[in-house]
Tab-separated table of C-alpha atoms in Angstrom:
chain	number	residue	atom	x	y	z
A	120	MET	CA	0.000	0.000	0.000
A	121	ILE	CA	1.299	3.439	-0.960
A	122	ARG	CA	1.348	6.014	1.813
A	123	ALA	CA	1.372	9.773	1.232
A	124	LYS	CA	4.520	11.552	2.359
A	125	LYS	CA	4.043	14.692	4.428
A	126	SER	CA	7.526	15.866	3.427
A	127	LEU	CA	6.398	16.076	-0.209
A	128	GLY	CA	3.026	17.650	0.610
A	129	GLN	CA	1.176	14.625	-0.785
A	130	ASN	CA	-2.610	14.321	-0.588
A	131	PHE	CA	-4.086	11.991	-3.204
A	132	LEU	CA	-7.343	13.077	-4.851
A	133	THR	CA	-9.820	10.170	-4.738
A	134	ASP	CA	-13.289	11.703	-5.247
A	135	LYS	CA	-14.556	10.356	-8.596
A	136	ASN	CA	-16.933	13.268	-9.191
A	137	ILE	CA	-14.125	15.797	-8.730
A	138	LEU	CA	-11.764	13.761	-10.931
A	139	GLU	CA	-14.407	13.706	-13.661
A	140	LYS	CA	-15.099	17.419	-13.247
A	141	ILE	CA	-11.410	18.316	-13.611
A	142	THR	CA	-11.009	16.442	-16.890
A	143	ASN	CA	-14.206	18.008	-18.281
A	144	ILE	CA	-12.974	21.590	-17.782
A	145	THR	CA	-11.316	21.696	-21.197
A	146	ASP	CA	-11.243	19.429	-24.254
A	147	ILE	CA	-8.089	17.313	-24.225
A	148	LYS	CA	-8.855	14.851	-27.006
A	149	ASN	CA	-5.789	14.530	-29.292
A	150	LYS	CA	-3.975	17.158	-27.209
A	151	LEU	CA	-0.639	16.997	-25.410
A	152	VAL	CA	-1.189	16.733	-21.641
A	153	LEU	CA	1.262	17.355	-18.799
A	154	GLU	CA	0.297	16.297	-15.274
A	155	ILE	CA	2.239	17.539	-12.266
A	156	GLY	CA	2.393	15.250	-9.230
A	157	PRO	CA	0.172	12.384	-10.471
A	158	GLY	CA	0.707	10.455	-7.225
A	159	THR	CA	-1.146	7.143	-7.473
A	160	GLY	CA	-2.467	7.957	-10.945
A	161	ASN	CA	-6.119	8.590	-10.051
A	162	LEU	CA	-6.431	11.725	-12.180
A	163	THR	CA	-4.122	10.206	-14.816
A	164	SER	CA	-6.669	7.410	-15.364
A	165	TYR	CA	-9.435	9.946	-15.978
A	166	ILE	CA	-7.203	11.969	-18.327
A	167	PHE	CA	-6.435	8.767	-20.229
A	168	LYS	CA	-10.175	8.125	-20.807
A	169	LYS	CA	-10.409	11.460	-22.667
A	170	LYS	CA	-7.998	10.178	-25.351
A	171	PRO	CA	-5.249	12.794	-25.391
A	172	GLN	CA	-2.517	12.517	-28.003
A	173	LYS	CA	0.219	12.011	-25.392
A	174	ILE	CA	0.526	12.199	-21.602
A	175	PHE	CA	3.630	13.372	-19.744
A	176	VAL	CA	3.685	13.161	-15.945
A	177	ILE	CA	6.242	14.649	-13.568
A	178	GLU	CA	6.563	12.698	-10.318
A	179	LYS	CA	9.374	13.374	-7.861
A	180	ASP	CA	8.676	10.398	-5.582
A	181	ASN	CA	10.657	7.351	-6.785
A	182	LEU	CA	8.210	4.755	-5.414
A	183	LEU	CA	5.233	6.528	-6.976
A	184	ALA	CA	7.064	6.758	-10.312
A	185	ILE	CA	7.702	2.989	-10.232
A	186	ASN	CA	4.048	2.376	-9.333
A	187	LEU	CA	2.885	4.578	-12.246
A	188	LYS	CA	5.105	2.585	-14.602
A	189	LYS	CA	3.505	-0.657	-13.411
A	190	LYS	CA	0.022	0.803	-13.737
A	191	PHE	CA	0.294	2.520	-17.127
A	192	GLY	CA	3.367	1.002	-18.814
A	193	ASP	CA	4.278	2.843	-22.014
A	194	GLN	CA	0.897	4.579	-22.232
A	195	ILE	CA	2.330	7.594	-20.411
A	196	ASN	CA	5.743	9.279	-20.332
A	197	ILE	CA	7.021	9.401	-16.749
A	198	ILE	CA	9.580	12.010	-15.703
A	199	ASN	CA	10.913	11.063	-12.266
A	200	ASP	CA	12.247	14.478	-11.266
A	201	ASP	CA	11.594	17.672	-9.325
A	202	VAL	CA	9.269	20.016	-11.246
A	203	LEU	CA	11.155	23.023	-9.853
A	204	LYS	CA	14.333	21.877	-11.585
A	205	LEU	CA	12.816	21.227	-15.018
A	206	ASP	CA	12.513	23.473	-18.056
A	207	GLU	CA	9.133	22.622	-19.556
A	208	THR	CA	9.949	24.355	-22.852
A	209	ASN	CA	12.683	21.750	-23.504
A	210	LEU	CA	10.524	18.900	-22.305
A	211	LEU	CA	7.518	19.330	-24.601
A	212	GLU	CA	7.371	19.382	-28.388
A	213	ASP	CA	4.058	21.245	-28.463
A	214	LYS	CA	1.828	23.378	-26.238
A	215	ALA	CA	0.369	21.326	-23.406
A	216	ILE	CA	-2.744	21.315	-21.307
A	217	VAL	CA	-1.425	21.137	-17.752
A	218	PHE	CA	-3.150	19.455	-14.828
A	219	GLY	CA	-1.801	19.536	-11.310
A	220	ASN	CA	-2.872	18.781	-7.769
A	221	LEU	CA	0.120	20.812	-6.638
A	222	PRO	CA	1.956	19.865	-3.434
A	223	TYR	CA	0.795	22.439	-0.870
A	224	ASN	CA	4.314	23.118	0.404
A	225	ILE	CA	5.679	24.278	-2.988
A	226	SER	CA	2.593	25.342	-4.965
A	227	THR	CA	3.378	29.077	-4.873
A	228	GLU	CA	6.984	28.352	-5.822
A	229	ILE	CA	5.851	26.320	-8.860
A	230	ILE	CA	3.391	28.874	-10.254
A	231	THR	CA	5.766	31.794	-9.593
A	232	LYS	CA	8.630	29.967	-11.314
A	233	TRP	CA	6.475	29.281	-14.367
A	234	ILE	CA	5.343	32.888	-14.688
A	235	ILE	CA	8.743	34.456	-14.047
A	236	ASN	CA	10.294	32.149	-16.689
A	237	LEU	CA	7.487	32.568	-19.251
A	238	LYS	CA	8.492	33.737	-22.690
A	239	ASP	CA	5.957	35.441	-24.974
A	240	ASN	CA	5.384	32.137	-26.763
A	241	PHE	CA	3.600	30.240	-24.000
A	242	TRP	CA	4.479	26.543	-23.603
A	243	PHE	CA	0.939	25.697	-22.446
A	244	GLU	CA	-2.610	26.151	-23.732
A	245	CYS	CA	-4.020	26.355	-20.227
A	246	LEU	CA	-3.300	25.344	-16.635
A	247	VAL	CA	-5.825	23.461	-14.493
A	248	LEU	CA	-4.313	23.618	-11.028
A	249	MET	CA	-5.377	22.837	-7.497
A	250	PHE	CA	-4.125	24.911	-4.580
A	251	GLN	CA	-4.735	25.209	-0.880
A	252	LYS	CA	-7.814	27.494	-0.740
A	253	GLU	CA	-5.912	30.166	1.178
A	254	VAL	CA	-3.293	30.318	-1.608
A	255	ALA	CA	-5.948	30.322	-4.344
A	256	ASP	CA	-7.694	33.249	-2.613
A	257	ARG	CA	-4.432	35.206	-2.780
A	258	ILE	CA	-3.937	34.351	-6.454
A	259	ILE	CA	-7.370	35.603	-7.522
A	260	ALA	CA	-7.556	38.567	-5.103
A	261	GLU	CA	-8.440	42.012	-6.462
A	262	PHE	CA	-6.699	45.184	-5.351
A	263	ASN	CA	-8.113	46.973	-2.282
A	264	THR	CA	-8.677	43.608	-0.581
A	265	SER	CA	-6.716	42.030	2.267
A	266	ASN	CA	-5.643	38.993	0.186
A	267	TYR	CA	-4.200	41.159	-2.593
A	268	GLY	CA	-0.424	41.058	-2.793
A	269	ARG	CA	2.654	39.869	-4.646
A	270	LEU	CA	1.164	36.523	-5.677
A	271	SER	CA	-1.976	38.158	-7.118
A	272	ILE	CA	0.090	40.675	-9.103
A	273	ILE	CA	2.591	38.166	-10.502
A	274	CYS	CA	-0.058	35.563	-11.426
A	275	ASN	CA	-2.359	38.072	-13.142
A	276	TRP	CA	0.421	39.649	-15.223
A	277	LYS	CA	0.315	37.258	-18.197
A	278	LEU	CA	-2.630	35.047	-17.265
A	279	ASN	CA	-6.412	35.263	-17.070
A	280	ILE	CA	-7.548	33.305	-14.020
A	281	LYS	CA	-10.920	31.749	-13.246
A	282	LYS	CA	-11.943	29.919	-10.090
A	283	ILE	CA	-13.723	26.645	-10.897
A	284	CYS	CA	-14.709	25.401	-7.432
A	285	ASP	CA	-13.679	24.711	-3.852
A	286	ILE	CA	-12.925	21.135	-2.836
A	287	GLU	CA	-13.517	19.679	0.619
A	288	PRO	CA	-10.883	17.689	2.548
A	289	LYS	CA	-12.924	14.470	2.250
A	290	ALA	CA	-12.106	14.355	-1.497
A	291	PHE	CA	-8.507	13.429	-0.622
A	292	SER	CA	-6.603	10.620	1.039
A	293	PRO	CA	-5.227	11.328	3.544
A	294	LYS	CA	-7.686	14.115	4.359
A	295	PRO	CA	-5.847	17.462	4.648
A	296	LYS	CA	-6.871	19.854	7.403
A	297	ILE	CA	-7.695	22.588	4.897
A	298	HIS	CA	-9.957	23.140	1.887
A	299	SER	CA	-8.622	23.311	-1.662
A	300	SER	CA	-9.580	25.358	-4.726
A	301	LEU	CA	-9.367	24.550	-8.416
A	302	LEU	CA	-8.215	27.358	-10.722
A	303	LEU	CA	-8.076	27.642	-14.512
A	304	PHE	CA	-5.374	29.813	-16.143
A	305	HIS	CA	-5.320	30.979	-19.775
A	306	PRO	CA	-2.573	33.064	-21.444
A	307	LYS	CA	-3.378	36.739	-21.988
A	308	GLN	CA	-3.096	38.121	-25.503
A	309	ASN	CA	-1.968	41.548	-24.297
A	310	PHE	CA	0.139	42.447	-21.279
A	311	ILE	CA	2.709	45.072	-20.342
A	312	LYS	CA	6.118	43.966	-21.571
A	313	ILE	CA	8.828	43.698	-18.901
A	314	ASN	CA	12.136	42.461	-20.267
A	315	ASP	CA	13.292	40.909	-17.009
A	316	PRO	CA	10.355	39.556	-14.935
A	317	ASN	CA	12.634	39.524	-11.884
A	318	ASN	CA	12.134	43.298	-11.839
A	319	LEU	CA	8.413	42.760	-11.228
A	320	GLU	CA	9.305	40.273	-8.511
A	321	LYS	CA	11.614	42.848	-6.892
A	322	VAL	CA	9.183	45.785	-7.147
A	323	THR	CA	6.363	43.794	-5.548
A	324	ARG	CA	8.682	42.435	-2.847
A	325	VAL	CA	9.853	45.929	-1.846
A	326	PHE	CA	6.346	47.410	-1.882
A	327	PHE	CA	4.691	44.577	0.052
A	328	ASN	CA	7.524	44.130	2.521
A	329	GLN	CA	5.570	46.439	4.833
A	330	ARG	CA	2.085	46.246	3.396
A	331	ARG	CA	0.483	48.394	6.109
A	332	LYS	CA	2.892	51.301	5.591
A	333	MET	CA	2.362	54.099	3.083
A	334	LEU	CA	3.969	53.963	-0.360
A	335	LYS	CA	6.510	56.720	0.199
A	336	LYS	CA	9.283	54.597	1.702
A	337	PRO	CA	9.270	51.720	-0.865
A	338	PHE	CA	8.868	54.194	-3.738
A	339	ASN	CA	11.885	56.199	-2.583
A	340	GLN	CA	13.870	52.999	-2.077
A	341	LEU	CA	13.309	51.945	-5.693
A	342	PHE	CA	12.990	55.277	-7.509
A	343	ASN	CA	14.826	57.724	-5.256
A	344	GLY	CA	11.735	59.953	-5.154
A	345	ASP	CA	11.658	60.411	-8.965
A	346	LYS	CA	8.771	62.862	-9.475
A	347	LYS	CA	8.529	62.077	-13.196
A	348	VAL	CA	7.509	58.511	-12.438
A	349	LEU	CA	5.011	59.704	-9.812
A	350	ASP	CA	3.396	62.148	-12.232
A	351	LYS	CA	3.419	59.698	-15.130
A	352	LEU	CA	1.696	56.924	-13.161
A	353	LYS	CA	-0.392	59.315	-11.006
A	354	ILE	CA	0.566	57.616	-7.744
A	355	ASP	CA	-0.472	59.012	-4.370
A	356	LEU	CA	2.295	58.164	-1.888
A	357	ASN	CA	-0.192	58.356	0.990
A	358	LEU	CA	-1.823	55.164	-0.247
A	359	ARG	CA	-0.798	51.658	0.843
A	360	PRO	CA	0.515	48.831	-1.370
A	361	GLN	CA	-2.851	47.065	-1.617
A	362	ASN	CA	-4.460	50.261	-3.021
A	363	LEU	CA	-2.506	50.136	-6.312
A	364	ASN	CA	-4.063	48.044	-9.077
A	365	PHE	CA	-2.358	45.385	-11.191
A	366	GLU	CA	-1.535	47.679	-14.111
A	367	THR	CA	0.214	50.212	-11.871
A	368	TYR	CA	2.593	47.547	-10.555
A	369	TYR	CA	3.376	46.336	-14.087
A	370	LYS	CA	4.070	49.938	-15.123
A	371	LEU	CA	6.228	50.463	-12.024
A	372	ALA	CA	8.308	47.404	-12.959
A	373	PHE	CA	8.626	48.750	-16.513
A	374	GLU	CA	9.781	52.165	-15.228
A	375	TYR	CA	12.174	50.548	-12.765
A	376	GLU	CA	13.698	48.555	-15.621
A	377	ASN	CA	14.125	51.705	-17.710
A	378	LEU	CA	15.799	53.588	-14.860
A	379	ARG	CA	18.325	50.792	-14.439
A	380	GLY	CA	19.121	51.008	-18.153
């Protein structure tokens, strides 16, 4: 019997209705599919029923990878590696539809890595990802709300995001102590170009480092009080970080990049 490992944030999805719902979100027939953290292969089996062209799965756990090989043989392509160390653009020959019940302990790291490393030619058609509900709430948060922050800004930069549903602990084995949420991500056609996405990461980190403080200190730290930038973006330094909308942060990252030459 395979046991979930707490160290890898494993909780295996077992609810058949949820598994069916996930694979009905988008048409995958004759498409390339990538599944992150397939675990015992429950979702993989449902994906397989939808007749995709090819299935790749990334599974870090050696025992689970061996079990998947026994279960599916050559019907799927198993990559026994850490998703955080892989370059998906070199792995796939075409755009993929990505499914993932992401390990709770590294879910934000995975989605942030993907977005920061995204080129303009997206390597995926869409992402169907499950997160801890608390993390999902931060991803989809709007400005002027308490959940709004760095994760919301980075995730919404190049992606349109839609919440599909919340999922109760009883849908998993072992049952986690928290609820989960399923999110659907599609690439945006238009977004503000930032040559080095790490500049967006830095701008948001500096601004949200003290989220309850006014904007004056982080702005001066990054822009040395440059009034031209203030006037251009019409920023009131008496506001707080959560009061600036997505577009303002993308423009701030763009201006920061220009100042650094």
